Amino acid sequence: MKPRPLLTSHLLLLTLFMPSPATAQSKDRALEHARKLLESTPLIDGHNDLPWEIRASKTAPRDVAAYDLRTRSPKHTDLGRLKEGRVAAQFWSIYIPGDIKDSGYARVQLEQFDIARRMIARYPDRLAPAFTADDIERGFKHHRIASLLGMEGGHAIENSLGALRSYYDLGARYMTLTHNVTLDWADAALDSARHQGLTEFGREVVREMNRLGMLVDLSHVSPATMSDALDVTEAPVIFSHSSARALTDHPRNVPDSILERLPKNGGVVMVTFVPAFVSPDVAAWDARLQEQVKGVKASVTDTAQQTRLVEEWKATHPVPSATLKQVADHIEHVRKVAGVDHVGIGSDFDGIDSTPEGLEDSSRFPELFAELIRRGWSDTDLKKLAGQNLLRAFRGAEATAARLQKIRQPSTKTIEELDGTRPST
């Protein structure tokens, strides 16, 4: 029979190119190791935008009951996938856009607190409100996801330290100093540098956050703002969702010069999964897209035609893919430059439209830890990455607040008093 040699050669090729049973078993062992590890130490994710996703739902906007987390959600996060991902604590982002003009920021900010708090209260068997590092460990002990709130963007305080304190009382335990818009007192990474960092009022914001025990979050701010905040702060800072600029030259990432300062401060960079922040190819594509959008808006006034032209460009220029391995590379770079005590994880799930291959949703955290296990990471270092580093920084902020509240009253300083001019409108 003549076909037999051909069949034999095909079988030989399959044998050569299929992973060996030993290799497959090794990969399974790494994943099983990761899952077991995350059952013994709390995994803390620094940033998830689910409250805004609920607000923007196309079927039932703002309806916490309709956005049922006991079923599979439209994007990245629900109770089943959080459980599969071994998530022990989650900072839910209380995000509001920096360009809301209808009624100021406070109304929308308070609505986002309301959505997040109602979401947490709706699932008392699975989610536990959390305000302290001890609350995180208590939730982990009782198999409930410790749910913390983090404000994304200092525009929400509307240049008021009283508003800042009120948001802390509502549960905010970090505030990202800016989002993508430069403020009257702080420069953003993706906007113009009007102040070359923080103004004196911006420094007072950091000092008051230290006094409250609110973590200073330096994701989204310019490198000069990062540097100024590190000069002023008496407590550890965090980057709730940023990656390493040395690997992907994106303005939202953290330069090595800042990473080198973290050991003295005690802060933590929570490496994010945003494709444009972890993949140079995606970052380059994103930059080209922004140029295309800018050019279209400059030459075409009709918004429908603008959208059509941009979509046509995207159809002929498909976006590259980011990968789990690239996220692991960023984690290893932060460990190399800042040290293993200063790296964590901040996914940005539900705040991104695409995800790295292998990190498609909140069920996939163990796969990332399995990759690091294959790269030789010890259990001791993996536990620091998972959550121990964030817990240490959080406790550092709490200890700083306890000390400062004995010697400082709440600040009543105003931006006019400290910066000398009326803020821009």
Short mmCIF file of C-alpha atoms in Angstrom, two decimals:
data_model
loop_
_atom_site.label_atom_id
_atom_site.label_comp_id
_atom_site.label_asym_id
_atom_site.label_seq_id
_atom_site.Cartn_x
_atom_site.Cartn_y
_atom_site.Cartn_z
CA MET A 1 0.00 0.00 0.00
CA LYS A 2 1.63 3.25 -1.14
CA PRO A 3 -0.13 5.70 1.24
CA ARG A 4 1.46 4.12 4.31
CA PRO A 5 4.85 5.95 4.10
CA LEU A 6 3.00 9.27 3.70
CA LEU A 7 0.87 8.51 6.75
CA THR A 8 3.98 7.57 8.69
CA SER A 9 5.68 10.86 7.75
CA HIS A 10 2.60 12.84 8.80
CA LEU A 11 2.55 11.09 12.16
CA LEU A 12 6.25 11.81 12.56
CA LEU A 13 5.68 15.53 11.86
CA LEU A 14 2.81 15.64 14.36
CA THR A 15 5.04 14.02 16.95
CA LEU A 16 7.78 16.56 16.33
CA PHE A 17 5.57 19.63 16.56
CA MET A 18 3.14 18.60 19.31
CA PRO A 19 4.20 19.46 22.88
CA SER A 20 5.46 16.43 24.70
CA PRO A 21 3.33 15.02 27.53
CA ALA A 22 6.08 16.07 29.93
CA THR A 23 5.95 19.69 28.67
CA ALA A 24 2.15 19.85 28.86
CA GLN A 25 2.21 18.32 32.34
CA SER A 26 4.85 20.88 33.39
CA LYS A 27 2.61 23.74 32.21
CA ASP A 28 -0.34 22.25 34.07
CA ARG A 29 1.79 21.92 37.20
CA ALA A 30 2.74 25.59 37.00
CA LEU A 31 -0.90 26.62 36.68
CA GLU A 32 -1.95 24.35 39.51
CA HIS A 33 0.90 25.74 41.60
CA ALA A 34 -0.34 29.29 40.86
CA ARG A 35 -3.92 28.48 41.82
CA LYS A 36 -2.85 26.88 45.07
CA LEU A 37 -0.58 29.81 45.88
CA LEU A 38 -3.44 32.29 45.36
CA GLU A 39 -5.58 30.32 47.76
CA SER A 40 -3.01 30.89 50.50
CA THR A 41 -2.25 34.59 49.96
CA PRO A 42 -4.57 37.46 48.97
CA LEU A 43 -4.49 38.61 45.35
CA ILE A 44 -5.20 42.36 45.24
CA ASP A 45 -6.10 44.00 41.92
CA GLY A 46 -5.43 47.73 42.00
CA HIS A 47 -7.89 48.93 39.36
CA ASN A 48 -11.19 47.76 37.84
CA ASP A 49 -13.66 50.10 36.11
CA LEU A 50 -16.82 48.02 36.57
CA PRO A 51 -18.80 50.87 38.26
CA TRP A 52 -18.45 53.01 35.13
CA GLU A 53 -19.27 50.01 32.93
CA ILE A 54 -22.53 49.63 34.90
CA ARG A 55 -23.25 53.35 34.46
CA ALA A 56 -22.65 53.15 30.70
CA SER A 57 -24.55 49.90 30.12
CA LYS A 58 -26.38 49.97 26.79
CA THR A 59 -29.29 47.91 28.09
CA ALA A 60 -29.87 49.30 31.60
CA PRO A 61 -27.61 52.24 32.45
CA ARG A 62 -26.94 52.79 36.17
CA ASP A 63 -29.11 49.76 37.04
CA VAL A 64 -27.04 47.71 39.50
CA ALA A 65 -29.71 45.01 39.75
CA ALA A 66 -29.97 44.56 35.98
CA TYR A 67 -26.19 44.24 35.66
CA ASP A 68 -26.30 40.90 37.44
CA LEU A 69 -22.82 39.83 38.53
CA ARG A 70 -24.06 36.30 39.28
CA THR A 71 -24.34 35.78 35.51
CA ARG A 72 -21.66 36.24 32.87
CA SER A 73 -21.17 39.96 32.29
CA PRO A 74 -20.67 41.60 28.87
CA LYS A 75 -17.01 42.48 29.48
CA HIS A 76 -14.37 41.24 31.90
CA THR A 77 -15.74 40.98 35.43
CA ASP A 78 -18.41 39.00 37.25
CA LEU A 79 -18.54 36.94 40.43
CA GLY A 80 -17.85 33.63 38.72
CA ARG A 81 -14.76 34.89 36.92
CA LEU A 82 -13.48 36.74 40.00
CA LYS A 83 -13.69 33.46 41.91
CA GLU A 84 -11.95 31.53 39.14
CA GLY A 85 -9.25 34.21 39.06
CA ARG A 86 -8.68 33.89 42.83
CA VAL A 87 -9.23 37.64 43.34
CA ALA A 88 -9.23 38.36 47.08
CA ALA A 89 -9.43 42.16 47.05
CA GLN A 90 -10.47 44.64 44.40
CA PHE A 91 -10.07 48.39 44.18
CA TRP A 92 -13.17 49.46 42.24
CA SER A 93 -12.42 52.65 40.30
CA ILE A 94 -14.73 55.58 41.01
CA TYR A 95 -13.91 57.15 37.66
CA ILE A 96 -15.48 60.24 36.11
CA PRO A 97 -14.29 61.86 32.85
CA GLY A 98 -12.27 65.03 33.16
CA ASP A 99 -14.35 66.89 30.58
CA ILE A 100 -17.86 66.69 32.09
CA LYS A 101 -19.38 70.14 31.69
CA ASP A 102 -23.08 69.77 32.52
CA SER A 103 -23.15 70.28 36.29
CA GLY A 104 -19.63 70.12 37.62
CA TYR A 105 -17.94 66.96 38.76
CA ALA A 106 -19.50 66.40 42.18
CA ARG A 107 -22.88 65.08 40.99
CA VAL A 108 -21.35 62.43 38.73
CA GLN A 109 -18.70 61.53 41.29
CA LEU A 110 -21.36 60.98 43.97
CA GLU A 111 -23.42 58.90 41.54
CA GLN A 112 -20.39 56.68 40.94
CA PHE A 113 -19.91 56.20 44.69
CA ASP A 114 -23.58 55.27 44.86
CA ILE A 115 -23.30 52.72 42.03
CA ALA A 116 -20.21 51.10 43.53
CA ARG A 117 -21.59 50.98 47.06
CA ARG A 118 -24.90 49.51 45.88
CA MET A 119 -23.03 46.95 43.79
CA ILE A 120 -20.99 45.83 46.80
CA ALA A 121 -24.07 45.72 49.07
CA ARG A 122 -26.01 43.60 46.55
CA TYR A 123 -23.74 40.57 47.01
CA PRO A 124 -23.00 40.38 50.77
CA ASP A 125 -22.10 36.70 50.54
CA ARG A 126 -19.38 37.40 47.96
CA LEU A 127 -18.27 41.04 48.39
CA ALA A 128 -17.27 42.79 51.62
CA PRO A 129 -16.87 46.57 52.01
CA ALA A 130 -13.25 47.31 52.93
CA PHE A 131 -11.55 50.45 54.19
CA THR A 132 -8.32 49.23 55.79
CA ALA A 133 -5.52 46.73 55.24
CA ASP A 134 -6.98 44.65 58.08
CA ASP A 135 -10.32 44.57 56.23
CA ILE A 136 -8.57 43.02 53.23
CA GLU A 137 -7.11 40.23 55.32
CA ARG A 138 -10.43 39.75 57.15
CA GLY A 139 -12.28 39.40 53.87
CA PHE A 140 -9.72 36.87 52.62
CA LYS A 141 -10.12 34.82 55.81
CA HIS A 142 -13.89 34.72 55.34
CA HIS A 143 -13.75 33.99 51.58
CA ARG A 144 -15.27 37.30 50.51
CA ILE A 145 -13.74 39.75 48.06
CA ALA A 146 -12.63 42.83 49.99
CA SER A 147 -14.05 45.73 47.98
CA LEU A 148 -12.28 49.08 48.17
CA LEU A 149 -12.96 52.32 46.33
CA GLY A 150 -10.36 54.36 44.45
CA MET A 151 -11.07 57.76 42.90
CA GLU A 152 -9.62 58.18 39.43
CA GLY A 153 -8.87 61.85 38.85
CA GLY A 154 -8.29 64.76 41.22
CA HIS A 155 -10.57 66.98 39.10
CA ALA A 156 -13.38 65.50 41.21
CA ILE A 157 -12.39 67.50 44.29
CA GLU A 158 -12.87 70.77 42.35
CA ASN A 159 -9.90 72.42 44.09
CA SER A 160 -11.42 71.77 47.52
CA LEU A 161 -9.71 69.98 50.41
CA GLY A 162 -13.08 69.78 52.13
CA ALA A 163 -14.43 67.81 49.18
CA LEU A 164 -11.37 65.55 49.37
CA ARG A 165 -12.15 64.77 53.02
CA SER A 166 -15.81 64.13 52.20
CA TYR A 167 -14.85 61.62 49.53
CA TYR A 168 -12.55 59.88 52.01
CA ASP A 169 -15.49 59.62 54.41
CA LEU A 170 -17.51 57.99 51.61
CA GLY A 171 -14.87 55.30 51.34
CA ALA A 172 -12.24 56.47 48.85
CA ARG A 173 -8.90 54.96 49.83
CA TYR A 174 -6.82 56.21 46.94
CA MET A 175 -7.05 59.10 44.54
CA THR A 176 -5.27 59.28 41.20
CA LEU A 177 -4.02 62.87 41.26
CA THR A 178 -5.09 63.45 37.64
CA HIS A 179 -6.81 61.51 34.93
CA ASN A 180 -5.96 62.53 31.35
CA VAL A 181 -6.60 66.27 31.82
CA THR A 182 -4.11 68.66 33.41
CA LEU A 183 -5.67 70.30 36.48
CA ASP A 184 -5.28 73.71 38.05
CA TRP A 185 -2.73 72.11 40.37
CA ALA A 186 -1.20 69.05 38.65
CA ASP A 187 0.06 68.06 35.19
CA ALA A 188 -1.34 64.94 33.52
CA ALA A 189 0.72 62.55 31.41
CA LEU A 190 -1.48 62.92 28.33
CA ASP A 191 -2.07 66.67 28.48
CA SER A 192 -0.04 69.87 28.45
CA ALA A 193 2.50 70.53 31.20
CA ARG A 194 1.27 73.83 32.59
CA HIS A 195 2.89 73.61 36.02
CA GLN A 196 5.99 71.44 35.50
CA GLY A 197 4.58 69.09 38.14
CA LEU A 198 2.56 70.09 41.20
CA THR A 199 1.65 73.60 42.24
CA GLU A 200 1.84 74.52 45.93
CA PHE A 201 -1.86 73.68 46.25
CA GLY A 202 -1.11 70.31 44.62
CA ARG A 203 1.51 69.68 47.29
CA GLU A 204 -1.08 70.54 49.93
CA VAL A 205 -3.44 67.97 48.37
CA VAL A 206 -0.73 65.32 48.82
CA ARG A 207 -0.10 66.42 52.41
CA GLU A 208 -3.81 66.25 53.23
CA MET A 209 -4.10 62.80 51.63
CA ASN A 210 -1.22 61.69 53.86
CA ARG A 211 -3.04 63.07 56.91
CA LEU A 212 -6.24 61.24 55.94
CA GLY A 213 -4.57 57.93 55.12
CA MET A 214 -5.64 58.08 51.46
CA LEU A 215 -3.09 56.48 49.13
CA VAL A 216 -1.56 58.90 46.60
CA ASP A 217 -1.99 57.27 43.18
CA LEU A 218 0.47 58.45 40.52
CA SER A 219 -0.93 56.63 37.51
CA HIS A 220 -1.98 59.14 34.82
CA VAL A 221 0.29 61.96 36.02
CA SER A 222 3.36 63.40 34.28
CA PRO A 223 6.86 62.33 35.38
CA ALA A 224 7.37 65.79 36.91
CA THR A 225 4.19 65.37 38.95
CA MET A 226 5.38 61.92 40.03
CA SER A 227 8.68 63.41 41.15
CA ASP A 228 7.07 66.32 43.03
CA ALA A 229 4.65 63.98 44.80
CA LEU A 230 7.54 61.75 45.90
CA ASP A 231 9.32 64.84 47.23
CA VAL A 232 6.29 65.83 49.34
CA THR A 233 4.66 62.62 50.48
CA GLU A 234 5.35 61.14 53.91
CA ALA A 235 3.59 57.88 53.03
CA PRO A 236 4.10 55.21 50.35
CA VAL A 237 2.53 55.98 46.98
CA ILE A 238 0.98 53.62 44.46
CA PHE A 239 0.58 53.48 40.70
CA SER A 240 -2.77 51.70 40.52
CA HIS A 241 -2.50 50.77 36.83
CA SER A 242 0.75 51.59 35.01
CA SER A 243 3.60 49.69 33.39
CA ALA A 244 7.29 50.25 32.62
CA ARG A 245 8.24 53.01 30.18
CA ALA A 246 11.63 51.44 29.46
CA LEU A 247 9.82 48.54 27.76
CA THR A 248 6.93 50.46 26.16
CA ASP A 249 7.52 54.15 25.56
CA HIS A 250 4.02 55.33 26.39
CA PRO A 251 3.47 58.55 28.41
CA ARG A 252 1.25 56.66 30.86
CA ASN A 253 4.08 54.37 31.93
CA VAL A 254 6.61 54.86 34.73
CA PRO A 255 10.18 55.92 33.84
CA ASP A 256 13.12 54.11 35.40
CA SER A 257 14.14 57.33 37.15
CA ILE A 258 10.91 57.13 39.16
CA LEU A 259 11.14 53.36 39.70
CA GLU A 260 14.56 53.91 41.25
CA ARG A 261 13.00 56.19 43.90
CA LEU A 262 10.39 53.69 45.08
CA PRO A 263 12.56 51.73 47.55
CA LYS A 264 13.09 54.85 49.67
CA ASN A 265 9.39 55.75 49.49
CA GLY A 266 8.03 52.22 49.94
CA GLY A 267 5.58 52.57 47.07
CA VAL A 268 4.20 50.02 44.61
CA VAL A 269 3.76 50.00 40.81
CA MET A 270 0.72 47.85 40.04
CA VAL A 271 1.50 46.65 36.52
CA THR A 272 -1.46 46.99 34.18
CA PHE A 273 -2.81 44.91 31.29
CA VAL A 274 -3.66 47.83 28.96
CA PRO A 275 -2.40 46.60 25.54
CA ALA A 276 -0.93 49.96 24.48
CA PHE A 277 1.01 50.15 27.76
CA VAL A 278 2.57 46.68 27.52
CA SER A 279 3.18 46.19 23.78
CA PRO A 280 5.41 48.56 21.77
CA ASP A 281 3.61 47.48 18.58
CA VAL A 282 0.19 48.33 20.03
CA ALA A 283 1.55 51.62 21.39
CA ALA A 284 2.86 52.56 17.93
CA TRP A 285 -0.46 51.60 16.31
CA ASP A 286 -2.34 53.65 18.91
CA ALA A 287 -0.13 56.69 18.21
CA ARG A 288 -0.82 56.36 14.47
CA LEU A 289 -4.55 56.11 15.19
CA GLN A 290 -4.48 59.30 17.25
CA GLU A 291 -2.70 61.11 14.41
CA GLN A 292 -5.31 59.80 11.98
CA VAL A 293 -8.15 61.01 14.21
CA LYS A 294 -6.49 64.40 14.59
CA GLY A 295 -6.06 64.75 10.83
CA VAL A 296 -9.63 63.71 10.07
CA LYS A 297 -11.07 66.17 12.58
CA ALA A 298 -8.95 68.96 11.10
CA SER A 299 -10.13 68.31 7.54
CA VAL A 300 -13.72 67.04 7.97
CA THR A 301 -16.49 68.77 9.94
CA ASP A 302 -19.26 66.17 9.64
CA THR A 303 -19.00 63.84 12.66
CA ALA A 304 -20.58 60.87 10.88
CA GLN A 305 -18.03 61.17 8.09
CA GLN A 306 -15.24 61.53 10.66
CA THR A 307 -16.31 58.25 12.26
CA ARG A 308 -16.55 56.51 8.87
CA LEU A 309 -13.07 57.62 7.82
CA VAL A 310 -11.49 56.54 11.09
CA GLU A 311 -13.23 53.15 10.92
CA GLU A 312 -12.02 52.70 7.35
CA TRP A 313 -8.45 53.38 8.48
CA LYS A 314 -8.78 50.87 11.29
CA ALA A 315 -10.16 48.26 8.89
CA THR A 316 -7.05 48.55 6.72
CA HIS A 317 -4.65 48.83 9.66
CA PRO A 318 -5.55 46.00 12.06
CA VAL A 319 -4.39 46.48 15.64
CA PRO A 320 -1.54 44.19 16.77
CA SER A 321 -1.92 41.97 19.81
CA ALA A 322 -0.38 42.32 23.26
CA THR A 323 0.40 39.16 25.21
CA LEU A 324 0.50 37.79 28.73
CA LYS A 325 4.25 37.28 28.33
CA GLN A 326 4.70 41.00 27.70
CA VAL A 327 2.82 41.80 30.92
CA ALA A 328 5.18 39.40 32.71
CA ASP A 329 8.12 41.24 31.13
CA HIS A 330 6.90 44.53 32.64
CA ILE A 331 6.52 42.91 36.05
CA GLU A 332 10.07 41.60 35.84
CA HIS A 333 11.39 45.01 34.76
CA VAL A 334 9.79 46.74 37.75
CA ARG A 335 11.27 44.04 39.98
CA LYS A 336 14.70 44.56 38.39
CA VAL A 337 14.75 48.36 38.78
CA ALA A 338 12.62 49.06 41.87
CA GLY A 339 12.92 45.71 43.62
CA VAL A 340 10.52 42.87 44.29
CA ASP A 341 8.99 44.76 47.24
CA HIS A 342 7.60 47.43 44.91
CA VAL A 343 5.56 45.63 42.26
CA GLY A 344 1.89 44.62 42.18
CA ILE A 345 -0.98 44.11 39.71
CA GLY A 346 -3.59 46.60 38.46
CA SER A 347 -5.52 45.06 35.58
CA ASP A 348 -7.78 47.92 34.39
CA PHE A 349 -10.39 45.31 33.47
CA ASP A 350 -13.68 46.83 32.28
CA GLY A 351 -11.81 50.05 31.54
CA ILE A 352 -10.25 48.69 28.33
CA ASP A 353 -11.80 47.50 25.08
CA SER A 354 -9.15 44.88 24.30
CA THR A 355 -6.93 42.73 26.47
CA PRO A 356 -3.61 40.90 26.08
CA GLU A 357 -3.80 37.37 24.71
CA GLY A 358 -3.97 35.08 27.73
CA LEU A 359 -5.42 37.75 30.04
CA GLU A 360 -8.88 38.06 28.53
CA ASP A 361 -10.82 38.63 31.75
CA SER A 362 -10.70 38.47 35.55
CA SER A 363 -10.56 34.67 35.57
CA ARG A 364 -7.05 34.63 34.09
CA PHE A 365 -4.83 35.96 36.89
CA PRO A 366 -3.50 32.46 37.72
CA GLU A 367 -2.13 32.14 34.17
CA LEU A 368 0.04 35.21 34.77
CA PHE A 369 1.40 33.73 37.99
CA ALA A 370 1.99 30.42 36.21
CA GLU A 371 4.13 32.26 33.63
CA LEU A 372 6.23 33.78 36.41
CA ILE A 373 6.57 30.38 38.08
CA ARG A 374 7.97 29.03 34.80
CA ARG A 375 10.44 31.92 34.84
CA GLY A 376 11.71 30.84 38.24
CA TRP A 377 9.89 33.17 40.63
CA SER A 378 9.84 31.94 44.23
CA ASP A 379 6.63 31.64 46.25
CA THR A 380 7.93 34.36 48.57
CA ASP A 381 8.26 36.83 45.70
CA LEU A 382 4.97 35.79 44.10
CA LYS A 383 3.14 36.49 47.36
CA LYS A 384 4.66 39.97 47.48
CA LEU A 385 3.48 40.62 43.92
CA ALA A 386 0.00 39.23 44.61
CA GLY A 387 -0.81 41.52 47.50
CA GLN A 388 1.72 41.66 50.31
CA ASN A 389 3.43 44.71 48.79
CA LEU A 390 0.16 46.63 48.53
CA LEU A 391 -0.80 45.65 52.09
CA ARG A 392 2.55 46.96 53.36
CA ALA A 393 2.14 50.26 51.49
CA PHE A 394 -1.45 50.60 52.69
CA ARG A 395 -0.39 50.00 56.29
CA GLY A 396 2.36 52.56 55.78
CA ALA A 397 -0.25 55.13 54.73
CA GLU A 398 -2.41 54.23 57.73
CA ALA A 399 0.51 54.58 60.14
CA THR A 400 1.47 57.93 58.61
CA ALA A 401 -2.11 59.16 59.03
CA ALA A 402 -2.22 58.07 62.67
CA ARG A 403 0.96 60.05 63.34
CA LEU A 404 -0.02 63.16 61.39
CA GLN A 405 -3.51 63.40 62.88
CA LYS A 406 -1.90 63.92 66.28
CA ILE A 407 0.01 66.98 65.10
CA ARG A 408 -2.02 68.45 62.21
CA GLN A 409 -5.56 69.75 61.91
CA PRO A 410 -7.48 69.37 58.63
CA SER A 411 -6.07 71.85 56.13
CA THR A 412 -8.23 74.85 55.23
CA LYS A 413 -5.83 76.17 52.58
CA THR A 414 -7.29 77.25 49.25
CA ILE A 415 -5.82 77.25 45.77
CA GLU A 416 -6.12 81.04 45.62
CA GLU A 417 -4.20 81.39 48.86
CA LEU A 418 -1.39 79.00 47.91
CA ASP A 419 -1.04 79.56 44.17
CA GLY A 420 -1.78 83.27 44.15
CA THR A 421 -4.27 83.40 41.30
CA ARG A 422 -7.82 82.36 40.60
CA PRO A 423 -7.98 78.88 39.00
CA SER A 424 -8.79 78.70 35.32
CA THR A 425 -12.38 77.91 34.32
#
